[in-house]
mmCIF file of C-alpha atoms in Angstrom:
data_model
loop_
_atom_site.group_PDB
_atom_site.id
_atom_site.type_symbol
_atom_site.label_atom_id
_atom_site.label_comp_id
_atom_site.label_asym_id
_atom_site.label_seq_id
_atom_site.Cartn_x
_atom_site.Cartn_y
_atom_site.Cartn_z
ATOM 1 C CA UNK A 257 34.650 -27.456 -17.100
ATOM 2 C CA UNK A 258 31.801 -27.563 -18.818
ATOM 3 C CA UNK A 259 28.199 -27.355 -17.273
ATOM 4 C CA UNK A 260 24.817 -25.981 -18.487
ATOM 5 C CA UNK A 261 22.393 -24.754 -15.863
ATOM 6 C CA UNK A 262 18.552 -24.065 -15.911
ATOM 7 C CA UNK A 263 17.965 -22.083 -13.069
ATOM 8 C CA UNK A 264 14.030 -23.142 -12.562
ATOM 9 C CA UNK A 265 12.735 -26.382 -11.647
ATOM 10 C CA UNK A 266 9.338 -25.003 -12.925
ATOM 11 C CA UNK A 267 8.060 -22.553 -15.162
ATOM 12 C CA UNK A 268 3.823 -21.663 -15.213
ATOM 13 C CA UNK A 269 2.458 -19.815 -17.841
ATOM 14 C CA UNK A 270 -1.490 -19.271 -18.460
ATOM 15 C CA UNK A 271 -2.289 -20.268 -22.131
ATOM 16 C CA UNK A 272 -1.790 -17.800 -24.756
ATOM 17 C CA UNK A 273 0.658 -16.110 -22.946
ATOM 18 C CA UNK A 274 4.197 -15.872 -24.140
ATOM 19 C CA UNK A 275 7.136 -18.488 -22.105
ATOM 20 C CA UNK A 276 10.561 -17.783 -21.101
ATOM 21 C CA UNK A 277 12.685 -21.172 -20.477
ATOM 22 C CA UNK A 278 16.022 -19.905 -19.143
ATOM 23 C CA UNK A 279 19.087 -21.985 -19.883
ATOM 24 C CA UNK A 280 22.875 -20.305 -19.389
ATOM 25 C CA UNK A 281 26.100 -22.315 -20.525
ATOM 26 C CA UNK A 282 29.955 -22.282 -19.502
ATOM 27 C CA UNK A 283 31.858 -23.962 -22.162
ATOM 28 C CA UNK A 284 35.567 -23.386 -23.686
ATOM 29 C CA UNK A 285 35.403 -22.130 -28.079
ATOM 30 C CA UNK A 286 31.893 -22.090 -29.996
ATOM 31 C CA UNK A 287 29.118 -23.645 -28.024
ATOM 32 C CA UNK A 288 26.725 -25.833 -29.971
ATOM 33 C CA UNK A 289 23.782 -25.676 -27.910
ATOM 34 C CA UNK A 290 20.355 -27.845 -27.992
ATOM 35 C CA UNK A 291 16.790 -27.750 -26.171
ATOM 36 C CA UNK A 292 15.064 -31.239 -25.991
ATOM 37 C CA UNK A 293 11.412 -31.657 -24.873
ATOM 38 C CA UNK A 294 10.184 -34.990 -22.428
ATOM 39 C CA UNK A 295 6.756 -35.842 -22.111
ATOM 40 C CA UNK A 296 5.484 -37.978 -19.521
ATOM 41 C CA UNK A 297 6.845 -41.604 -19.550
ATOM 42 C CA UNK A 298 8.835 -40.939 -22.881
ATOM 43 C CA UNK A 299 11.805 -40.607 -24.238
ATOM 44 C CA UNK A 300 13.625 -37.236 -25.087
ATOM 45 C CA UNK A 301 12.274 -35.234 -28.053
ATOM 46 C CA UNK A 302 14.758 -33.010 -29.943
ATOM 47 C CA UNK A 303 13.300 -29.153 -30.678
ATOM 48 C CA UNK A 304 16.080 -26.966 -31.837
ATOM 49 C CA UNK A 305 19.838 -26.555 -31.954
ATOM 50 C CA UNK A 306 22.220 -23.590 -32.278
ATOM 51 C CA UNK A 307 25.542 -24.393 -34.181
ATOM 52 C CA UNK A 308 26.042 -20.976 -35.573
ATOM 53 C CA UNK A 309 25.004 -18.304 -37.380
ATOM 54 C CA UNK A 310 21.543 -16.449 -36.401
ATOM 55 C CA UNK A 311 21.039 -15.817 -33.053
ATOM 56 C CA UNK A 312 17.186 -16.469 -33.167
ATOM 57 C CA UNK A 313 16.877 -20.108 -33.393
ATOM 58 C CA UNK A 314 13.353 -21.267 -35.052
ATOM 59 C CA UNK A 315 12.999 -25.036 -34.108
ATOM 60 C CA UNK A 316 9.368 -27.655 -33.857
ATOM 61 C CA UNK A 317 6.170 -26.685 -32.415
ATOM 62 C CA UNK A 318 6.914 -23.196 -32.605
ATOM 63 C CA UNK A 319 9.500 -22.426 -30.322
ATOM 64 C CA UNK A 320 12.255 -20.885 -31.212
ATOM 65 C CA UNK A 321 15.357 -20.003 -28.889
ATOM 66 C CA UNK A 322 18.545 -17.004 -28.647
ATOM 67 C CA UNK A 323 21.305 -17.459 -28.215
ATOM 68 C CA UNK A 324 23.377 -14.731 -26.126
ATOM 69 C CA UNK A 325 26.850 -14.888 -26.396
ATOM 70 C CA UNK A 326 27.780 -12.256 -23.896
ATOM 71 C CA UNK A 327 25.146 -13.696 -21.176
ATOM 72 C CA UNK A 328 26.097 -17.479 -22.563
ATOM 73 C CA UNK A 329 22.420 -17.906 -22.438
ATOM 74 C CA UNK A 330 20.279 -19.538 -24.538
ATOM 75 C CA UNK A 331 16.712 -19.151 -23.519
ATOM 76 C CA UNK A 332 14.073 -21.139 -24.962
ATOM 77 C CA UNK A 333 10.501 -19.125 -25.985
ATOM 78 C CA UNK A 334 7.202 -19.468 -27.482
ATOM 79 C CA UNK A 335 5.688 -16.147 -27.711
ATOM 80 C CA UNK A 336 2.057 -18.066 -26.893
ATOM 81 C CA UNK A 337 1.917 -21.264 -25.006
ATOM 82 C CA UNK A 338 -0.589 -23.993 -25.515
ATOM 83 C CA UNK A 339 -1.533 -26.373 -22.730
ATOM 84 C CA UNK A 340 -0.046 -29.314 -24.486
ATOM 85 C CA UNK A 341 3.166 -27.277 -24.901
ATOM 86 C CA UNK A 342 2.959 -28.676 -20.563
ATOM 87 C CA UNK A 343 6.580 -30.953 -20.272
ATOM 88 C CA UNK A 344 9.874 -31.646 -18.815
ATOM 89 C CA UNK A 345 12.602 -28.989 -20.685
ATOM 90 C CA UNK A 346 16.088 -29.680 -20.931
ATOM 91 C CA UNK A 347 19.044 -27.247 -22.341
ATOM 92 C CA UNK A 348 22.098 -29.238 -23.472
ATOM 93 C CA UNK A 349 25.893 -28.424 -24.508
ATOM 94 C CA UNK A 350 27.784 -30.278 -26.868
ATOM 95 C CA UNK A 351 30.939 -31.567 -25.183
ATOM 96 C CA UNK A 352 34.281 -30.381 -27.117
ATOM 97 C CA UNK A 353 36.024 -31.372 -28.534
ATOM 98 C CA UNK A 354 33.533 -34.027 -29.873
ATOM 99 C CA UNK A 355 32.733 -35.173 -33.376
ATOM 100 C CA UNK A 356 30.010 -37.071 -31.666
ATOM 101 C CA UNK A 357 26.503 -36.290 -29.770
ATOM 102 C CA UNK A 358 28.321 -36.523 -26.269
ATOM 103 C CA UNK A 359 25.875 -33.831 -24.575
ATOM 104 C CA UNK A 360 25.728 -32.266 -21.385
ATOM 105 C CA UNK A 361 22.180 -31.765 -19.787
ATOM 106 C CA UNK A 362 21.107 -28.984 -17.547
ATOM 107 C CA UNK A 363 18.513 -30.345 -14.801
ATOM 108 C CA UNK A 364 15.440 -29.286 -16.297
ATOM 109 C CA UNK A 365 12.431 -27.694 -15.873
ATOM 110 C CA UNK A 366 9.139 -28.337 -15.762
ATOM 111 C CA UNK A 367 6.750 -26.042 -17.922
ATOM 112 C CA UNK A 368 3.077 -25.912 -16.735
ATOM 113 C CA UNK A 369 1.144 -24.501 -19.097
ATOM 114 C CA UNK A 370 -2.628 -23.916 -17.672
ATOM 115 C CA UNK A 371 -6.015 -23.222 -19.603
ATOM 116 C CA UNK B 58 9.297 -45.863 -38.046
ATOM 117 C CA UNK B 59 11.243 -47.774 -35.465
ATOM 118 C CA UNK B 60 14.398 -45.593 -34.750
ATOM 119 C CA UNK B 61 15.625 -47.066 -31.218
ATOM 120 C CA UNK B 62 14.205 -49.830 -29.363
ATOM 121 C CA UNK B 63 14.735 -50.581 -25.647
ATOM 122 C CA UNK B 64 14.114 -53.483 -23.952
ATOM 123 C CA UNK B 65 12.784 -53.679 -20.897
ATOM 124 C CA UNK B 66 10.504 -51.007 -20.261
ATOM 125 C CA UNK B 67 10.466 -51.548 -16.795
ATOM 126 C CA UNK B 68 12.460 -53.678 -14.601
ATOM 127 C CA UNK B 69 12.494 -54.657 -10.609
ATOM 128 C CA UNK B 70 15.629 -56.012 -9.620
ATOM 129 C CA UNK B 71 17.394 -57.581 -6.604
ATOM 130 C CA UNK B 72 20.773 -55.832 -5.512
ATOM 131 C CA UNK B 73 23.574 -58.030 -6.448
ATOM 132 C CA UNK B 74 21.781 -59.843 -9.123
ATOM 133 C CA UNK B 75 23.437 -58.738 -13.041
ATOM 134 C CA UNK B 76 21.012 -57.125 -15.631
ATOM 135 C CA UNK B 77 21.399 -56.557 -18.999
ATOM 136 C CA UNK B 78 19.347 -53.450 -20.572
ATOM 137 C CA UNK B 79 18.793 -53.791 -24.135
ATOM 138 C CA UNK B 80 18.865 -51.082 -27.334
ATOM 139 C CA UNK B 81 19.116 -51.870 -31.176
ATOM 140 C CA UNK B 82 18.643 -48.818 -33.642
ATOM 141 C CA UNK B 83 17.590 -49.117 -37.149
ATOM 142 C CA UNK B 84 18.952 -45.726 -38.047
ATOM 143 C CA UNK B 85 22.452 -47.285 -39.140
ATOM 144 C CA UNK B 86 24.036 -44.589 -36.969
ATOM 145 C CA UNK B 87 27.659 -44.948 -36.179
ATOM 146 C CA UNK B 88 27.066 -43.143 -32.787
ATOM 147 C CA UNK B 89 24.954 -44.322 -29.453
ATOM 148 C CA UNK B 90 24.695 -43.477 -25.710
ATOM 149 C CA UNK B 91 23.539 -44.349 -22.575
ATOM 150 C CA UNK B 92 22.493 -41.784 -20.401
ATOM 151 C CA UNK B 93 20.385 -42.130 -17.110
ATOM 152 C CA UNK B 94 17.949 -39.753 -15.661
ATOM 153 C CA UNK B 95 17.458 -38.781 -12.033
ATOM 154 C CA UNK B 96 15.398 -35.920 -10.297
ATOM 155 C CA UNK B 97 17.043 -32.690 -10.035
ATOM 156 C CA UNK B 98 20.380 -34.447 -12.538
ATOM 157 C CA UNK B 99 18.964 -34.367 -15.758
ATOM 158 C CA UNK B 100 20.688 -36.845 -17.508
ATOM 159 C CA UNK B 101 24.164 -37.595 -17.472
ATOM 160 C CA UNK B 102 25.755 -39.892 -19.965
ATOM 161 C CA UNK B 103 27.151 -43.343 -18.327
ATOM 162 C CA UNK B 104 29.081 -45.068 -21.822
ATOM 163 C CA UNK B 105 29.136 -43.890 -25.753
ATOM 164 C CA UNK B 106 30.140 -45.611 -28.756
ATOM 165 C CA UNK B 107 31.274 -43.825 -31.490
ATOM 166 C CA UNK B 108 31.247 -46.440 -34.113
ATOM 167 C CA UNK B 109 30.867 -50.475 -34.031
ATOM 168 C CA UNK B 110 33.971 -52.052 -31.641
ATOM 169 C CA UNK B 111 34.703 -49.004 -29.889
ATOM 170 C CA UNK B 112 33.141 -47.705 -26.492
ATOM 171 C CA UNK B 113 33.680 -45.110 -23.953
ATOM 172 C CA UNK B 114 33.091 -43.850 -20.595
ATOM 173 C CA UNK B 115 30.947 -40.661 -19.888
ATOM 174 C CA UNK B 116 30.334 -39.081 -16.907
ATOM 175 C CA UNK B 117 29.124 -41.213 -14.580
ATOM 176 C CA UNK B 118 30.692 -44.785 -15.779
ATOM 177 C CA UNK B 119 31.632 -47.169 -12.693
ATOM 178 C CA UNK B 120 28.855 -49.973 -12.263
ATOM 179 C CA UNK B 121 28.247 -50.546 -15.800
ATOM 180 C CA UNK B 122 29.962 -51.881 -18.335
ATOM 181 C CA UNK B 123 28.709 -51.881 -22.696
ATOM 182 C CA UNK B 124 29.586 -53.727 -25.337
ATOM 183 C CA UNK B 125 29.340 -52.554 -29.290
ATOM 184 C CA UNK B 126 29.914 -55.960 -31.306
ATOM 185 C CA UNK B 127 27.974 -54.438 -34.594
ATOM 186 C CA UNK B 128 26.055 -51.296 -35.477
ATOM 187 C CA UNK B 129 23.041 -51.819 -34.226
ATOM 188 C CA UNK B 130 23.045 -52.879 -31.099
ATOM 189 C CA UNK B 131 24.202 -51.661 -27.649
ATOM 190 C CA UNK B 132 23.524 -53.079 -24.353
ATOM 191 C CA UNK B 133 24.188 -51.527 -21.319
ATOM 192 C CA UNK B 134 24.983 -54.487 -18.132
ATOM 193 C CA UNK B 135 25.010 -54.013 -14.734
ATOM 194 C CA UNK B 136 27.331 -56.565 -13.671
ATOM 195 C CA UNK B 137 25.852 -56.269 -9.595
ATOM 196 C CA UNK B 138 23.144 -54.043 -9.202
ATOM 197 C CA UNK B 139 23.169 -51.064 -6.670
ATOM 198 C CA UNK B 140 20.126 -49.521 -5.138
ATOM 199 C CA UNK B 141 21.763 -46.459 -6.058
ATOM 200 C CA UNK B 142 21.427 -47.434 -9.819
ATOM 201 C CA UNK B 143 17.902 -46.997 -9.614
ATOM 202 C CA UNK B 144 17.332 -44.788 -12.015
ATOM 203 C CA UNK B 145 15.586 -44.368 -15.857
ATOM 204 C CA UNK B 146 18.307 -45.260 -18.541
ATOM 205 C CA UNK B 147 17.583 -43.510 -22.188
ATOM 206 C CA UNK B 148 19.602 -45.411 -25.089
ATOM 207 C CA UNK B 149 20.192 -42.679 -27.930
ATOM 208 C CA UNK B 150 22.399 -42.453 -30.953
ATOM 209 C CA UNK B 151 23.504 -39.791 -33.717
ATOM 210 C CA UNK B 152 24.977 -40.078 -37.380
ATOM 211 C CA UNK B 153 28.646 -40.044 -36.314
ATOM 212 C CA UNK B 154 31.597 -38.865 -37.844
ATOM 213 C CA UNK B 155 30.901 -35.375 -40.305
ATOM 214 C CA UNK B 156 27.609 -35.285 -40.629
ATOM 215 C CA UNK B 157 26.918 -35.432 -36.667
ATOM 216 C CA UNK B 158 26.178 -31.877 -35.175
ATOM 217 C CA UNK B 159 24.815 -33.412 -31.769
ATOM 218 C CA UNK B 160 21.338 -33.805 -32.229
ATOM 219 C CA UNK B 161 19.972 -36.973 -30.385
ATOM 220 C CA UNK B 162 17.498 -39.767 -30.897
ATOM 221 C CA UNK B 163 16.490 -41.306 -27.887
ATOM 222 C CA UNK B 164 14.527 -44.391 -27.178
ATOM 223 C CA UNK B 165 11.535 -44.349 -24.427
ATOM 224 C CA UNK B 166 13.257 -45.960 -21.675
ATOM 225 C CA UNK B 167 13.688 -48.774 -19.271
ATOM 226 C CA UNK B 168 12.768 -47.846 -15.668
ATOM 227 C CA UNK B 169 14.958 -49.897 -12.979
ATOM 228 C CA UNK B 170 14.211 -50.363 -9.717
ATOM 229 C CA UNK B 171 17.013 -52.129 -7.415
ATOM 230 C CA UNK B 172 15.671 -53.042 -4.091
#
């Protein structure tokens, strides 16, 4: 079956520090892999996706995310977080076979950035 | 800039009584969702449609039913709500079809509340 976990409910980071977002994926073939970003009382925000090629994944807002294929993780990072980087994080896998945006959502995590 | 609207943004509701959640996209994508969000669940998807007269069931399906008479528009119904389908619902769609690689657009959501 396929599942995505994130195995922290919360992440804190002190500004201008770098952040570690941990994400790890069980899927059958070539995973195509996503991070989305929620902010308070909105919708879900796209920020990067791995289909293939590179395993350093540069997305919005200057995070960027690698892909591990041996770990099946895909960890999301920012390598210095801003307080308004603060949000709900969530990995997702792309269900296969699917021609379609049929995702599977990890549970997760809250990033706290603080000044 | 539009991209998907949902209708109502909040909603208190009676068990038993039916409710209707509205979406319409302007995006003219072939593909859209209905997840719902709960603490500690991410989101898991309820009903998809991957183009205009076709729909089907996700992950968590039984309680709700969708309909997908044209492209932009798809409601989700409730035919008797459940306090367990409290919950916030996210509408989102994709391109559809080759040029779809998974990536989301969500609308900001519609908060119900079944009492």
């Amino acid at each position: 079956a396929q599942s995505v976990a994130q195995p922290e409910d919360q992440v804190n980071v002190a500004e201008g520090n770098p952040l570690t977002v941990k994400c790890t994926y069980s899927v059958s073939g070539n995973p195509y892999l996503f991070w989305y970003v929620q902010y308070p009382n909105r919708g879900l925000q796209f920020l990067l996706k791995y289909i293939t090629g590179d395993n350093l994944v540069k997305g919005s807002y200057g995070f960027e995310a690698e892909f591990n294929k041996s770990q099946t993780s895909f960890h999301l990072k920012k390598p210095s977080a801003l307080v308004s980087d603060s949000a709900l994080y969530f990995c997702a896998v792309r269900v296969v076979p699917s021609n379609t945006g049929k995702l599977i959502f990890g549970q997760g995590t809250t990033l706290q950035v603080k000044p | 800039i539009a991209g998907i609207t949902q209708a109502p943004t909040s909603q208190i509701l009676a068990a038993g009584r039916r409710m209707t959640l509205r979406c319409t996209q302007d995006m003219r994508h072939n593909a859209m969702y209905w997840y719902r969000q709960d603490l500690g669940l991410g989101l898991r998807l309820i009903h998809y449609s991957n183009t205009a007269g076709t729909t089907g069931k996700g992950e968590v399906p039984d309680g709700y039913s969708v309909s997908r008479a044209n492209t932009d528009d798809f409601p989700l119904t409730l035919a008797s709500a459940v306090p367990s389908q409290t919950s916030v619902y996210f509408c989102a769609s994709s391109p559809g079809g080759g040029r779809d690689t998974g990536e989301l657009f969500f609308g900001e959501g519609s908060r119900l509340t079944v009492l």
